[in-house]
Phi, psi and omega in degrees: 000096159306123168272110177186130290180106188209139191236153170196168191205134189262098187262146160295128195275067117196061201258000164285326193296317196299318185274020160250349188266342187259349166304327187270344160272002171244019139300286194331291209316307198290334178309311172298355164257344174270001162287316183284004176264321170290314220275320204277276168027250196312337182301326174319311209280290173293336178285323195301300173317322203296288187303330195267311155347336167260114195309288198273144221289298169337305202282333195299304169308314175305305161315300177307311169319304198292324192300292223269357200270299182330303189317310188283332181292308222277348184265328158278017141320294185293327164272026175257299180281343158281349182267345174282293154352314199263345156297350201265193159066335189306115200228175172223131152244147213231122188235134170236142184213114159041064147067027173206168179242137122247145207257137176221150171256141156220126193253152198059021193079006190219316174259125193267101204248108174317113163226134019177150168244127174231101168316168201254355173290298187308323185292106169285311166201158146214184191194188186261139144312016162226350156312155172287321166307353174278311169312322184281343167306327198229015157306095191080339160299327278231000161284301205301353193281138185215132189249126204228071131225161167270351197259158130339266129286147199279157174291162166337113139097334158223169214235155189270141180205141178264134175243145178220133200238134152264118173234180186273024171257337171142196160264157194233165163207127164259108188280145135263162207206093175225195180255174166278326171324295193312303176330286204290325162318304187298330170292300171294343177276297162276005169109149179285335167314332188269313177334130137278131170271318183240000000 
């Protein structure tokens, strides 16, 4: 077990726009909810009126639906936009300790979501994505593929890098957005033997 210890974080390059687009679905989102909280409200009043008013069973339904179908657009109106959000805002973060890597999402900058940890046991290979060994790695592969950046393109000072993990799920190929400090843990943890060079 080497001790040792490197941190990075994958940012978005259009992170002023993405954090005005997740704002404006979470205004949207919470207006629908409080709209759909006056409608529950005004429902005390109005359903009871609704049901003694209706002779026929047709009629009861047709009315509670015309009430109640606004309540229902605007609260999935709203788990629509909470659920839209969580694309915008987006980063990774990549901690490698004693010979492991672990990956984390954190969406809006505040909140931090665990998805794998990858042993240096686990690495069958890596290499730089712009090298040819990656197209042949992920040639036919291209379901197993998880891309743990937000960008495009790698940002300033850093390069696109493939981890390809054996679990017990099968085989990943993991995309990264790092510096060469990482490349070079991850080289040393799992062997130099594991590096695709071309």
């Amino acid at each position: 077990m080497r001790d040792a210890f490197y941190e990075e974080s994958a940012s978005s390059q259009r992170a002023a726009a993405e954090i005005r687009k997740y704002m404006i679905f979470h205004v949207i989102g919470i207006i629908c909810i409080v709209i759909a909280v006056i409608h529950a409200f005004f429902s005390v009043a109005f359903v009871p009126a609704i049901i003694s008013e209706s002779k026929e069973t047709i009629t009861l339904v047709l009315g509670l639906v015309q009430w109640f179908s606004p309540f229902l657009f605007l609260v999935g109106l709203a788990i629509l936009c909470w659920w839209w959000k969580k694309r915008y805002n987006v980063s990774y973060d990549y901690v490698f300790v004693e010979d492991e890597l672990r990956i984390s999402k954190v969406l809006n900058g505040k909140k931090r979501k665990f998805l794998t940890k990858i042993t240096a046991e686990e690495i069958l290979k890596l290499g730089l994505c712009a090298n040819d060994s990656f197209e042949r790695t992920i040639s036919g592969q291209e379901r197993y593929v998880k891309y743990m950046t937000p960008n495009k393109e790698p940002s300033e000072g850093k390069m696109f890098i493939y981890v390809v993990r054996s679990g017990s799920m099968g085989k990943t190929i993991y995309v990264l957005e790092c510096r060469e400090q990482l490349l070079g843990y991850l080289v040393k943890a799992a062997g130099r033997n594991k590096l695709e060079l071309r």
